Amino acid sequence: MGVKNLWDVLESCKKTVPLNHLQNKRVCVDLSCWMVQLQKVSKSHASLKEKVYLRGLFHRLRALIALNCSVIFVADGSIPAIKLSTYRRRLNVGKEVAQNETDLQKVTSLRRNMGSEFSCMIKEAKVLGMALGISCLNGIEEAEAQCALLNFELLCDGCFSQDSDIFLFGARTVYRDICLGDGGYVVCYEMADIERKLGFGRDSLIALSLLLGSDYYQGVHGLGPESACQIVKSIGDKFVLKKITSEGLGWVKRRKGGGNNLQRDDNIVQVISAYMKPKCHAADSDMVQRVLAQYPFQRIKLQQICAEFFQWTTEKTDGYILPSIAERDLRRFANLRLTSSEVGLNLPLHEIPVKCPVSEIIKSRRVQGRECYEVSWEEMDGLETSIVPADLLESACPEKIVEFEEKKAQRKKQNIQKRRPKKKETMLSVTELDLKLQNLLFDNNLEDQVNLDPSDSSRGILATAVAEANLLIPNDTEHNGLVQNINNISSNEAVSNVDKNEVIDLLSPLPVKHSHSSSKCQQSSDHIEVINLSDSENDMSPEHTEKAKELRLFLASIRNEIH
């Protein structure tokens, strides 16, 4: 519980920050608080049997591991003597408290029942933590007091606890809640904010505990949080404990016009001392130094534990934890490069003594609105690929991103080239085109006796055919022969030097003289009549109609191949 109503008093100082706020930090966890919180989610017998609380712990830990957040479990030790009465009241045996327990100087701490169901849950959590490389510090008495000491001594960046009295033990940064959904977040309280916004230092919070009540003191009956805050502020942080120590709480009783259930004032000194000087392992002790060391991840051990507790296959266990381990290694590599650059050592990726854990980027991803990359890993047994944040990869190995973008651009260029057929592949060869046109034109020769009316409206077919052929054939020196051959058929120059009395058949590959007479041939003294290839069907032979149709289809096929 901590201090009654203290979380409400501190509400204005609460901050909700993203889970990645914890990246590269070291945090202490009041293990009992976490297990109580996780147990509340799974109160049913079936949930306890399936160890849902332990699964919840596993997923919290792997999320923190992925952020390279070092975790230290801190477990409760013996129950402080000053807390025994509160402890027994919670066990519904408050009436059995001995008379001498009212004198705190004569009461000793009490060892916890290590065979209880809750104690067994704590043991399971420790075993799981060790397999994940997380050590546990067994406190002398209160776990939150030990966490606060490590934070106060700057041996960790913050503490996870739901006991508000952790501030009274000296904690500077406290994380009350953690959520893994919606990208994840933590609820954070900073002592600096409490001092700045509320004007309450550590001494003021201890004074509030004496007024409102806590695990160590019952408080002043009938005094609410608002009145208690006003009293403390009126005295000031520097003097409030001195006043309470010298005068007790009688002045509060007189100020409120009464106040029952006040303990003897000589116990107040012990309460203040319990907060200011809790029984903890010293910061420089061997116990503390051992838990601060980095412990290895035990993959086989974790597989065995998850098989026993959760009935998971090794593949399922690996699927959960290995991506987190790989991401943690990448963050450590990024930290190494950052540290190197800060001292002026900017080595290329291939010259860094520690090998980059990422092999290559496979593709870009977007996870919960965040830019990510799917990557393959170097020397990560059991894990081929996983997804990591793009900003992490940018800080760890930007060279990999450059390499990926270059390959991506090259693939895009190749795909465009594949979709755009080559000119030589889409057009008929010049020889083949020339041969087809020559054969078609030769086969389409009209009989010498046939002379069509020059005024017929369909005489434009030859000119159109020749024009289309010119457009379809590439305009370069390689194809000049074919172009010239076609143009010779339709050019007026081909017939300019011919006897005006002769009729020219343009279906021939070259201009050839003819001396034919026909009733349909109109002669004139100033011009030469030209045979029209597109006369009406009534004036054309069936063979001519068929050949004209073939010419149109042939030109259409060339146009389709070009487009």
Coordinates of C-alpha atoms in Angstrom, one line a residue:
M1 CA 0.0 0.0 0.0
G2 CA 2.6 2.5 1.1
V3 CA 1.1 5.9 2.2
K4 CA -2.6 6.3 2.2
N5 CA -3.9 8.6 -0.6
L6 CA -0.4 9.6 -1.6
W7 CA -0.9 8.6 -5.2
D8 CA -3.8 10.9 -5.3
V9 CA -1.7 13.7 -3.9
L10 CA 0.9 13.1 -6.6
E11 CA -1.6 12.9 -9.5
S12 CA -0.5 16.2 -11.0
C13 CA 3.0 14.9 -11.3
K14 CA 2.1 11.7 -13.2
K15 CA 3.5 11.3 -16.7
T16 CA 2.7 8.6 -19.3
V17 CA 5.7 8.0 -21.5
P18 CA 6.2 5.6 -24.4
L19 CA 7.8 2.2 -23.5
N20 CA 10.9 3.0 -25.5
H21 CA 11.6 5.7 -22.9
L22 CA 13.2 2.7 -21.1
Q23 CA 15.7 1.8 -23.8
N24 CA 19.3 1.5 -22.7
K25 CA 18.3 2.1 -19.1
R26 CA 18.7 0.0 -16.0
V27 CA 15.7 -0.5 -13.7
C28 CA 15.0 -2.2 -10.5
V29 CA 11.7 -4.1 -10.1
D30 CA 9.9 -4.6 -6.8
L31 CA 9.1 -8.2 -7.7
S32 CA 6.3 -8.7 -5.2
C33 CA 4.4 -5.7 -6.7
W34 CA 4.7 -7.1 -10.2
M35 CA 3.5 -10.5 -9.1
V36 CA 0.6 -9.1 -7.2
Q37 CA -0.4 -7.1 -10.2
L38 CA -0.1 -10.0 -12.6
Q39 CA -2.0 -12.3 -10.2
K40 CA -5.0 -10.0 -10.1
V41 CA -5.3 -10.5 -13.9
S42 CA -5.6 -14.2 -13.4
K43 CA -7.5 -14.9 -10.1
S44 CA -9.2 -18.1 -11.3
H45 CA -7.9 -21.5 -10.3
A46 CA -7.5 -22.4 -14.0
S47 CA -5.4 -19.3 -14.6
L48 CA -3.2 -20.1 -11.6
K49 CA -2.8 -23.7 -12.8
E50 CA -1.8 -22.5 -16.3
K51 CA 0.5 -19.9 -14.8
V52 CA -0.9 -17.0 -16.7
Y53 CA 0.8 -14.6 -14.2
L54 CA 4.1 -16.1 -15.2
R55 CA 3.4 -15.7 -18.9
G56 CA 2.6 -12.1 -18.3
L57 CA 5.9 -11.6 -16.6
F58 CA 7.7 -13.3 -19.5
H59 CA 6.1 -11.0 -22.0
R60 CA 7.0 -7.9 -19.9
L61 CA 10.6 -9.0 -19.7
R62 CA 11.1 -9.8 -23.4
A63 CA 9.7 -6.3 -24.2
L64 CA 12.2 -4.7 -21.9
I65 CA 15.0 -7.0 -23.2
A66 CA 14.3 -5.8 -26.8
L67 CA 14.9 -2.2 -25.6
N68 CA 18.2 -3.2 -24.1
C69 CA 16.7 -2.3 -20.7
S70 CA 18.6 -4.1 -18.0
V71 CA 16.4 -5.4 -15.2
I72 CA 17.2 -6.3 -11.7
F73 CA 14.6 -8.1 -9.6
V74 CA 14.5 -7.2 -5.9
A75 CA 12.6 -9.5 -3.6
D76 CA 11.3 -8.8 -0.1
G77 CA 13.3 -10.1 2.9
S78 CA 12.0 -10.2 6.4
I79 CA 9.0 -8.2 7.5
P80 CA 10.2 -5.1 9.4
A81 CA 9.2 -5.0 13.1
I82 CA 7.6 -1.7 12.6
K83 CA 5.3 -3.2 10.0
L84 CA 4.2 -6.3 11.9
S85 CA 0.9 -4.9 13.2
T86 CA -0.1 -3.8 9.7
Y87 CA 1.0 -7.2 8.2
R88 CA -1.1 -9.1 10.7
R89 CA -4.1 -6.9 10.2
R90 CA -3.9 -7.7 6.5
L91 CA -4.0 -11.4 7.4
N92 CA -7.1 -10.8 9.6
V93 CA -5.3 -11.6 12.8
G94 CA -4.9 -8.1 14.0
K95 CA -6.5 -8.9 17.4
E96 CA -3.7 -11.3 18.1
V97 CA -1.0 -8.6 18.1
A98 CA 0.9 -8.9 21.3
Q99 CA 0.9 -6.0 23.7
N100 CA 4.7 -5.6 23.5
E101 CA 4.4 -4.9 19.7
T102 CA 3.1 -1.4 20.6
D103 CA 6.7 -0.8 21.8
L104 CA 8.6 -0.9 18.5
Q105 CA 12.0 -1.1 20.3
K106 CA 11.2 -4.5 21.7
V107 CA 9.9 -6.1 18.4
T108 CA 12.1 -7.8 15.9
S109 CA 11.5 -8.5 12.2
L110 CA 9.7 -11.6 11.1
R111 CA 10.8 -14.1 8.4
R112 CA 8.3 -14.6 5.7
N113 CA 6.6 -17.9 5.1
M114 CA 8.6 -19.3 2.1
G115 CA 6.2 -22.2 1.6
S116 CA 3.2 -20.0 0.8
E117 CA 1.6 -20.0 -2.6
F118 CA 2.8 -16.4 -3.2
S119 CA 6.4 -17.3 -2.2
C120 CA 6.3 -20.1 -4.7
M121 CA 5.2 -17.7 -7.4
I122 CA 8.2 -15.5 -6.5
K123 CA 10.6 -18.5 -6.8
E124 CA 9.2 -19.3 -10.3
A125 CA 9.7 -15.6 -11.3
K126 CA 13.3 -15.8 -10.2
V127 CA 14.0 -19.0 -12.2
L128 CA 12.5 -17.5 -15.3
G129 CA 14.5 -14.3 -14.8
M130 CA 17.8 -16.1 -14.5
A131 CA 17.2 -18.0 -17.8
L132 CA 16.7 -14.6 -19.4
G133 CA 19.9 -13.2 -17.8
I134 CA 18.1 -11.2 -15.1
S135 CA 19.5 -11.4 -11.6
C136 CA 17.7 -11.1 -8.4
L137 CA 18.7 -9.2 -5.2
N138 CA 17.1 -10.6 -2.0
G139 CA 16.5 -7.6 0.2
I140 CA 17.1 -7.6 3.9
E141 CA 13.7 -6.3 4.6
E142 CA 11.5 -4.1 2.3
A143 CA 12.1 -4.6 -1.5
E144 CA 11.0 -1.0 -2.3
A145 CA 13.5 0.3 0.2
Q146 CA 16.3 -1.6 -1.5
C147 CA 15.1 -0.3 -5.0
A148 CA 15.0 3.2 -3.7
L149 CA 18.6 3.0 -2.4
L150 CA 19.9 1.8 -5.7
N151 CA 18.1 4.6 -7.5
F152 CA 19.2 7.2 -4.9
E153 CA 22.8 6.0 -5.4
L154 CA 22.5 6.2 -9.2
L155 CA 23.0 2.5 -9.6
C156 CA 19.7 2.3 -11.6
D157 CA 17.7 4.8 -13.6
G158 CA 14.4 4.1 -12.0
C159 CA 12.3 1.7 -10.0
F160 CA 9.1 -0.3 -10.7
S161 CA 6.8 -0.3 -7.7
Q162 CA 3.2 0.3 -6.7
D163 CA 4.1 1.1 -3.1
S164 CA 4.0 4.9 -2.8
D165 CA 6.3 4.9 0.2
I166 CA 9.2 4.2 -2.2
F167 CA 9.6 8.0 -2.4
L168 CA 10.0 8.1 1.3
F169 CA 12.9 5.7 1.1
G170 CA 14.7 8.0 -1.3
A171 CA 13.6 7.0 -4.8
R172 CA 14.0 9.7 -7.5
T173 CA 12.2 8.0 -10.5
V174 CA 9.4 5.6 -10.0
Y175 CA 7.4 3.7 -12.7
R176 CA 4.1 2.7 -11.2
D177 CA 2.5 0.9 -14.2
I178 CA 3.6 -0.7 -17.4
C179 CA 1.4 -1.5 -20.5
L180 CA 2.5 -3.5 -23.6
G181 CA -0.5 -2.8 -25.7
D182 CA -0.8 0.1 -28.3
G183 CA 2.9 0.4 -28.7
G184 CA 3.5 0.2 -24.9
Y185 CA 3.8 2.9 -22.2
V186 CA 4.8 3.3 -18.6
V187 CA 3.4 5.6 -15.9
C188 CA 6.2 7.6 -14.4
Y189 CA 6.7 9.9 -11.4
E190 CA 9.8 12.1 -10.9
M191 CA 10.8 13.4 -7.5
A192 CA 12.0 16.5 -9.3
D193 CA 8.5 17.2 -10.5
I194 CA 7.0 16.6 -7.0
E195 CA 9.4 19.1 -5.5
R196 CA 8.8 21.7 -8.3
K197 CA 5.1 21.4 -8.7
L198 CA 4.0 20.5 -5.1
G199 CA 6.8 21.8 -3.0
F200 CA 7.2 18.5 -1.3
G201 CA 10.6 17.0 -0.6
R202 CA 11.4 13.7 1.0
D203 CA 10.8 15.1 4.5
S204 CA 7.4 16.5 3.6
L205 CA 6.3 13.1 2.2
I206 CA 7.4 11.4 5.4
A207 CA 5.4 14.0 7.3
L208 CA 2.4 13.2 5.1
S209 CA 2.7 9.5 5.9
L210 CA 2.5 10.3 9.6
L211 CA -0.6 12.4 9.1
L212 CA -2.4 10.3 6.6
G213 CA -1.3 6.8 7.7
S214 CA 1.0 4.2 6.1
D215 CA 2.3 0.7 6.6
Y216 CA 4.3 2.0 9.5
Y217 CA 1.9 4.4 11.2
Q218 CA -1.9 4.7 11.5
G219 CA -2.0 8.4 11.0
V220 CA -4.3 11.1 12.4
H221 CA -7.9 9.9 12.4
G222 CA -10.2 12.1 10.3
L223 CA -7.5 14.0 8.6
G224 CA -7.9 14.0 4.8
P225 CA -5.2 14.5 2.1
E226 CA -6.1 18.1 1.4
S227 CA -5.8 19.2 5.0
A228 CA -2.7 17.2 5.5
C229 CA -1.0 18.9 2.5
Q230 CA -2.0 22.3 3.8
I231 CA -0.5 21.6 7.2
V232 CA 2.8 20.3 5.7
K233 CA 3.1 23.2 3.3
S234 CA 2.5 25.8 6.1
I235 CA 5.5 24.5 8.0
G236 CA 7.8 23.9 5.0
D237 CA 9.9 21.0 3.9
K238 CA 13.0 22.0 5.9
F239 CA 11.2 22.2 9.3
V240 CA 8.3 19.9 9.2
L241 CA 10.0 16.8 10.6
K242 CA 11.9 18.8 13.2
K243 CA 8.6 20.1 14.5
I244 CA 6.9 16.6 14.5
T245 CA 9.9 15.1 16.2
S246 CA 10.1 17.7 18.9
E247 CA 6.4 18.3 19.5
G248 CA 4.8 15.1 18.3
L249 CA 1.4 15.4 16.7
G250 CA -0.4 17.0 19.6
W251 CA -0.4 20.3 17.8
V252 CA -2.2 18.7 14.9
K253 CA -4.8 17.3 17.3
R254 CA -5.4 20.7 18.8
R255 CA -5.5 22.3 15.4
K256 CA -8.2 19.9 14.2
G257 CA -10.1 20.1 17.5
G258 CA -9.5 16.5 18.3
G259 CA -7.7 13.5 16.9
N260 CA -8.1 9.9 18.1
N261 CA -5.9 6.8 17.7
L262 CA -2.7 8.7 17.9
Q263 CA 0.2 6.5 18.9
R264 CA 2.6 7.5 21.5
D265 CA 4.9 10.2 20.1
D266 CA 8.0 8.3 21.1
N267 CA 7.2 5.9 18.2
I268 CA 7.3 8.7 15.7
V269 CA 11.1 8.8 15.8
Q270 CA 11.3 5.1 15.0
V271 CA 9.0 5.6 12.0
I272 CA 11.0 8.5 10.7
S273 CA 14.2 6.4 11.1
A274 CA 12.7 3.5 9.3
Y275 CA 12.1 5.6 6.3
M276 CA 15.4 7.6 6.4
K277 CA 17.7 4.6 7.3
P278 CA 16.0 1.4 6.1
K279 CA 17.8 -1.9 6.4
C280 CA 19.3 -2.5 3.0
H281 CA 22.4 -3.9 1.3
A282 CA 24.9 -1.1 0.9
A283 CA 25.5 0.2 -2.6
D284 CA 29.2 -1.0 -2.5
S285 CA 28.4 -4.4 -1.0
D286 CA 29.2 -7.7 -2.8
M287 CA 25.6 -8.6 -3.0
V288 CA 24.8 -5.4 -5.0
Q289 CA 27.9 -5.6 -7.2
R290 CA 27.0 -9.2 -8.2
V291 CA 23.5 -8.2 -9.4
L292 CA 24.9 -5.3 -11.3
A293 CA 26.9 -7.7 -13.4
Q294 CA 25.7 -8.7 -16.8
Y295 CA 24.4 -12.3 -17.0
P296 CA 24.0 -14.4 -20.2
F297 CA 20.8 -15.4 -21.8
Q298 CA 20.4 -19.2 -21.4
R299 CA 18.4 -20.4 -24.4
I300 CA 18.3 -24.1 -23.6
K301 CA 17.3 -23.4 -19.9
L302 CA 14.5 -21.1 -21.1
Q303 CA 13.2 -23.7 -23.5
Q304 CA 13.0 -26.2 -20.7
I305 CA 11.3 -23.8 -18.3
C306 CA 8.7 -22.7 -20.9
A307 CA 8.0 -26.4 -21.8
E308 CA 7.5 -27.2 -18.1
F309 CA 5.5 -24.1 -17.2
F310 CA 3.6 -23.3 -20.4
Q311 CA 3.9 -26.5 -22.5
W312 CA 5.5 -24.5 -25.3
T313 CA 7.5 -26.1 -28.0
T314 CA 11.1 -25.0 -28.4
E315 CA 10.1 -23.3 -31.7
K316 CA 7.4 -21.2 -30.0
T317 CA 9.8 -20.2 -27.2
D318 CA 12.4 -19.2 -29.7
G319 CA 9.8 -17.3 -31.8
Y320 CA 9.0 -15.1 -28.8
I321 CA 12.4 -14.5 -27.3
L322 CA 15.0 -14.6 -30.1
P323 CA 13.8 -11.5 -31.9
S324 CA 14.0 -9.6 -28.6
I325 CA 17.6 -10.9 -28.0
A326 CA 18.6 -9.9 -31.5
E327 CA 17.1 -6.4 -31.2
R328 CA 18.9 -6.0 -27.9
D329 CA 22.2 -6.9 -29.5
L330 CA 21.6 -4.4 -32.3
R331 CA 21.0 -1.7 -29.7
R332 CA 24.2 -2.5 -28.0
F333 CA 26.0 -2.3 -31.3
A334 CA 24.4 1.1 -31.9
N335 CA 25.6 2.3 -28.5
L336 CA 29.1 1.1 -29.3
R337 CA 29.2 3.2 -32.5
L338 CA 27.7 6.2 -30.7
T339 CA 30.4 6.0 -28.0
S340 CA 33.1 5.6 -30.7
S341 CA 31.9 8.7 -32.6
E342 CA 31.8 10.8 -29.3
V343 CA 35.5 10.2 -28.8
G344 CA 36.2 11.0 -32.5
L345 CA 36.6 7.4 -33.7
N346 CA 34.3 7.1 -36.8
L347 CA 35.2 3.7 -38.2
P348 CA 33.6 2.3 -41.3
L349 CA 31.3 -0.6 -40.7
H350 CA 33.7 -3.3 -41.9
E351 CA 36.5 -2.0 -39.7
I352 CA 34.7 -2.1 -36.4
P353 CA 36.1 -4.9 -34.2
V354 CA 32.7 -6.1 -33.2
K355 CA 30.7 -7.6 -36.1
C356 CA 27.4 -6.0 -36.9
P357 CA 24.6 -8.4 -36.0
V358 CA 22.6 -7.5 -39.1
S359 CA 23.4 -9.4 -42.3
E360 CA 21.2 -7.4 -44.7
I361 CA 17.9 -5.6 -45.0
I362 CA 15.2 -7.7 -46.7
K363 CA 12.3 -5.2 -47.1
S364 CA 10.8 -2.1 -45.5
R365 CA 7.8 -2.5 -43.1
R366 CA 5.3 -0.4 -41.2
V367 CA 4.3 -1.7 -37.8
Q368 CA 1.7 0.1 -35.7
G369 CA 2.4 3.3 -37.7
R370 CA 6.1 3.0 -37.2
E371 CA 8.7 2.7 -39.9
C372 CA 10.6 -0.6 -39.6
Y373 CA 12.8 -3.0 -41.6
E374 CA 12.7 -6.7 -41.9
V375 CA 16.3 -7.9 -41.6
S376 CA 18.3 -11.1 -41.6
W377 CA 20.8 -11.8 -38.8
E378 CA 24.4 -12.8 -38.6
E379 CA 25.2 -15.8 -36.4
M380 CA 21.9 -15.9 -34.6
D381 CA 21.1 -19.5 -34.2
G382 CA 17.4 -20.3 -34.5
L383 CA 16.5 -16.9 -36.0
E384 CA 16.7 -16.0 -39.7
T385 CA 14.7 -12.8 -39.9
S386 CA 12.8 -10.3 -37.7
I387 CA 11.5 -6.8 -37.8
V388 CA 13.4 -3.9 -36.1
P389 CA 12.6 -0.1 -35.9
A390 CA 14.1 2.0 -38.8
D391 CA 15.5 4.6 -36.4
L392 CA 17.5 1.8 -34.6
L393 CA 18.9 0.6 -37.8
E394 CA 19.8 4.1 -38.8
S395 CA 21.8 4.6 -35.6
A396 CA 23.4 1.1 -35.7
C397 CA 24.3 0.6 -39.3
P398 CA 23.2 3.3 -41.8
E399 CA 25.5 1.6 -44.4
K400 CA 23.0 -1.3 -44.5
I401 CA 20.2 1.1 -45.4
V402 CA 22.3 2.7 -48.1
E403 CA 23.1 -0.7 -49.5
F404 CA 19.4 -1.7 -49.4
E405 CA 18.2 1.5 -51.2
E406 CA 20.8 1.0 -53.9
K407 CA 19.7 -2.6 -54.5
K408 CA 16.1 -1.5 -54.5
A409 CA 16.8 1.2 -57.1
Q410 CA 18.6 -1.3 -59.2
R411 CA 15.8 -3.8 -59.1
K412 CA 13.3 -1.1 -60.0
K413 CA 15.4 -0.2 -63.0
Q414 CA 15.6 -3.8 -64.1
N415 CA 11.9 -4.2 -63.8
I416 CA 11.2 -1.2 -66.0
Q417 CA 13.6 -2.5 -68.6
K418 CA 11.8 -5.8 -68.6
R419 CA 8.4 -4.2 -69.0
R420 CA 9.7 -2.1 -71.9
P421 CA 10.3 -4.4 -74.9
K422 CA 13.4 -3.7 -77.0
K423 CA 12.9 -2.1 -80.4
K424 CA 14.5 -4.9 -82.3
E425 CA 12.1 -7.4 -80.6
T426 CA 8.9 -5.5 -81.5
M427 CA 9.6 -4.8 -85.1
L428 CA 9.9 -7.0 -88.1
S429 CA 13.4 -7.2 -89.5
V430 CA 14.0 -5.0 -92.5
T431 CA 14.6 -7.9 -94.8
E432 CA 11.4 -9.7 -93.7
L433 CA 9.4 -6.5 -94.1
D434 CA 10.8 -5.8 -97.5
L435 CA 10.2 -9.3 -98.7
K436 CA 6.5 -9.3 -97.5
L437 CA 5.8 -6.0 -99.1
Q438 CA 7.5 -7.0 -102.4
N439 CA 5.5 -10.3 -102.5
L440 CA 2.3 -8.6 -101.7
L441 CA 2.8 -5.9 -104.2
F442 CA 3.8 -8.3 -106.9
D443 CA 0.9 -10.6 -106.2
N444 CA -1.5 -7.6 -106.3
N445 CA -0.7 -6.5 -109.8
L446 CA -3.8 -5.7 -111.7
E447 CA -4.4 -7.1 -115.2
D448 CA -3.0 -4.8 -117.9
Q449 CA -6.4 -4.4 -119.4
V450 CA -8.0 -3.0 -116.3
N451 CA -7.9 0.8 -116.1
L452 CA -9.9 2.5 -113.3
D453 CA -11.7 5.8 -113.2
P454 CA -9.2 8.5 -111.9
S455 CA -12.1 10.4 -110.4
D456 CA -13.1 7.5 -108.1
S457 CA -13.2 8.6 -104.4
S458 CA -11.2 5.6 -103.2
R459 CA -7.9 6.4 -105.0
G460 CA -6.2 7.5 -101.7
I461 CA -5.6 3.9 -100.4
L462 CA -2.2 3.6 -102.0
A463 CA -1.0 6.9 -100.7
T464 CA -2.2 6.1 -97.2
A465 CA -0.6 2.6 -97.3
V466 CA 2.7 4.1 -98.4
A467 CA 2.6 6.8 -95.7
E468 CA 1.8 4.3 -93.0
A469 CA 4.6 2.1 -94.1
N470 CA 7.0 5.0 -93.9
L471 CA 6.0 5.8 -90.4
L472 CA 6.3 2.2 -89.2
I473 CA 9.8 1.6 -90.6
P474 CA 12.6 3.1 -88.5
N475 CA 14.2 6.2 -89.9
D476 CA 17.8 5.4 -90.2
T477 CA 20.3 4.5 -92.9
E478 CA 20.0 0.8 -92.3
H479 CA 16.4 0.9 -93.7
N480 CA 16.9 3.4 -96.5
G481 CA 16.6 0.7 -99.2
L482 CA 13.2 -0.4 -98.0
V483 CA 11.9 3.2 -97.7
Q484 CA 13.2 4.0 -101.2
N485 CA 11.6 0.9 -102.6
I486 CA 8.2 1.9 -101.2
N487 CA 8.5 5.5 -102.2
N488 CA 9.5 4.6 -105.7
I489 CA 6.1 2.9 -106.1
S490 CA 4.1 6.0 -105.2
S491 CA 6.4 8.9 -106.3
N492 CA 5.3 11.1 -109.1
E493 CA 9.0 11.3 -110.2
A494 CA 8.8 7.6 -111.1
V495 CA 6.5 8.5 -113.9
S496 CA 7.5 12.0 -114.7
N497 CA 9.9 11.0 -117.5
V498 CA 7.6 8.3 -119.0
D499 CA 5.6 8.9 -122.2
K500 CA 2.4 10.7 -121.4
N501 CA 0.4 8.3 -123.5
E502 CA 1.2 5.4 -121.1
V503 CA -0.5 4.3 -118.0
I504 CA 1.6 3.4 -114.9
D505 CA 0.8 0.5 -112.6
L506 CA 2.0 1.5 -109.2
L507 CA 1.6 -2.0 -107.8
S508 CA 4.9 -3.0 -109.5
P509 CA 8.0 -2.7 -107.3
L510 CA 9.6 -0.4 -109.9
P511 CA 8.0 1.9 -112.5
V512 CA 7.5 -0.1 -115.7
K513 CA 6.2 1.1 -119.0
H514 CA 2.9 -0.3 -120.4
S515 CA 1.3 0.2 -123.8
H516 CA -2.3 -0.9 -123.1
S517 CA -5.6 0.6 -124.1
S518 CA -8.6 0.6 -122.0
S519 CA -12.0 2.2 -122.1
K520 CA -11.6 3.2 -118.5
C521 CA -8.3 5.0 -119.1
Q522 CA -8.8 8.8 -119.5
Q523 CA -6.0 10.4 -121.5
S524 CA -5.1 14.1 -121.6
S525 CA -2.5 16.3 -123.2
D526 CA -1.3 17.7 -119.9
H527 CA -1.4 14.8 -117.4
I528 CA -1.0 11.1 -116.9
E529 CA -3.7 9.0 -115.5
V530 CA -2.7 6.8 -112.4
I531 CA -4.4 3.5 -111.6
N532 CA -6.3 3.7 -108.4
L533 CA -5.8 0.7 -106.1
S534 CA -8.9 1.4 -104.0
D535 CA -11.7 1.5 -106.5
S536 CA -15.1 0.4 -105.5
E537 CA -15.8 -3.3 -105.2
N538 CA -18.0 -3.2 -108.2
D539 CA -15.0 -2.1 -110.4
M540 CA -12.5 -4.5 -108.8
S541 CA -11.8 -8.1 -109.5
P542 CA -12.2 -10.5 -106.5
E543 CA -8.4 -11.0 -106.6
H544 CA -7.8 -7.3 -106.3
T545 CA -10.3 -7.0 -103.4
E546 CA -8.6 -9.8 -101.5
K547 CA -5.1 -8.4 -102.1
A548 CA -6.1 -5.0 -100.9
K549 CA -7.6 -6.5 -97.8
E550 CA -4.3 -8.4 -97.2
L551 CA -2.3 -5.1 -97.5
R552 CA -4.5 -3.4 -94.9
L553 CA -4.2 -6.3 -92.5
F554 CA -0.4 -6.5 -93.0
L555 CA 0.0 -2.8 -92.2
A556 CA -2.3 -3.1 -89.2
S557 CA -0.2 -6.0 -87.9
I558 CA 3.0 -3.9 -88.1
R559 CA 1.2 -1.0 -86.3
N560 CA 0.1 -3.4 -83.4
E561 CA 3.6 -4.7 -83.0
I562 CA 5.0 -1.2 -82.7
H563 CA 2.5 -0.1 -80.1

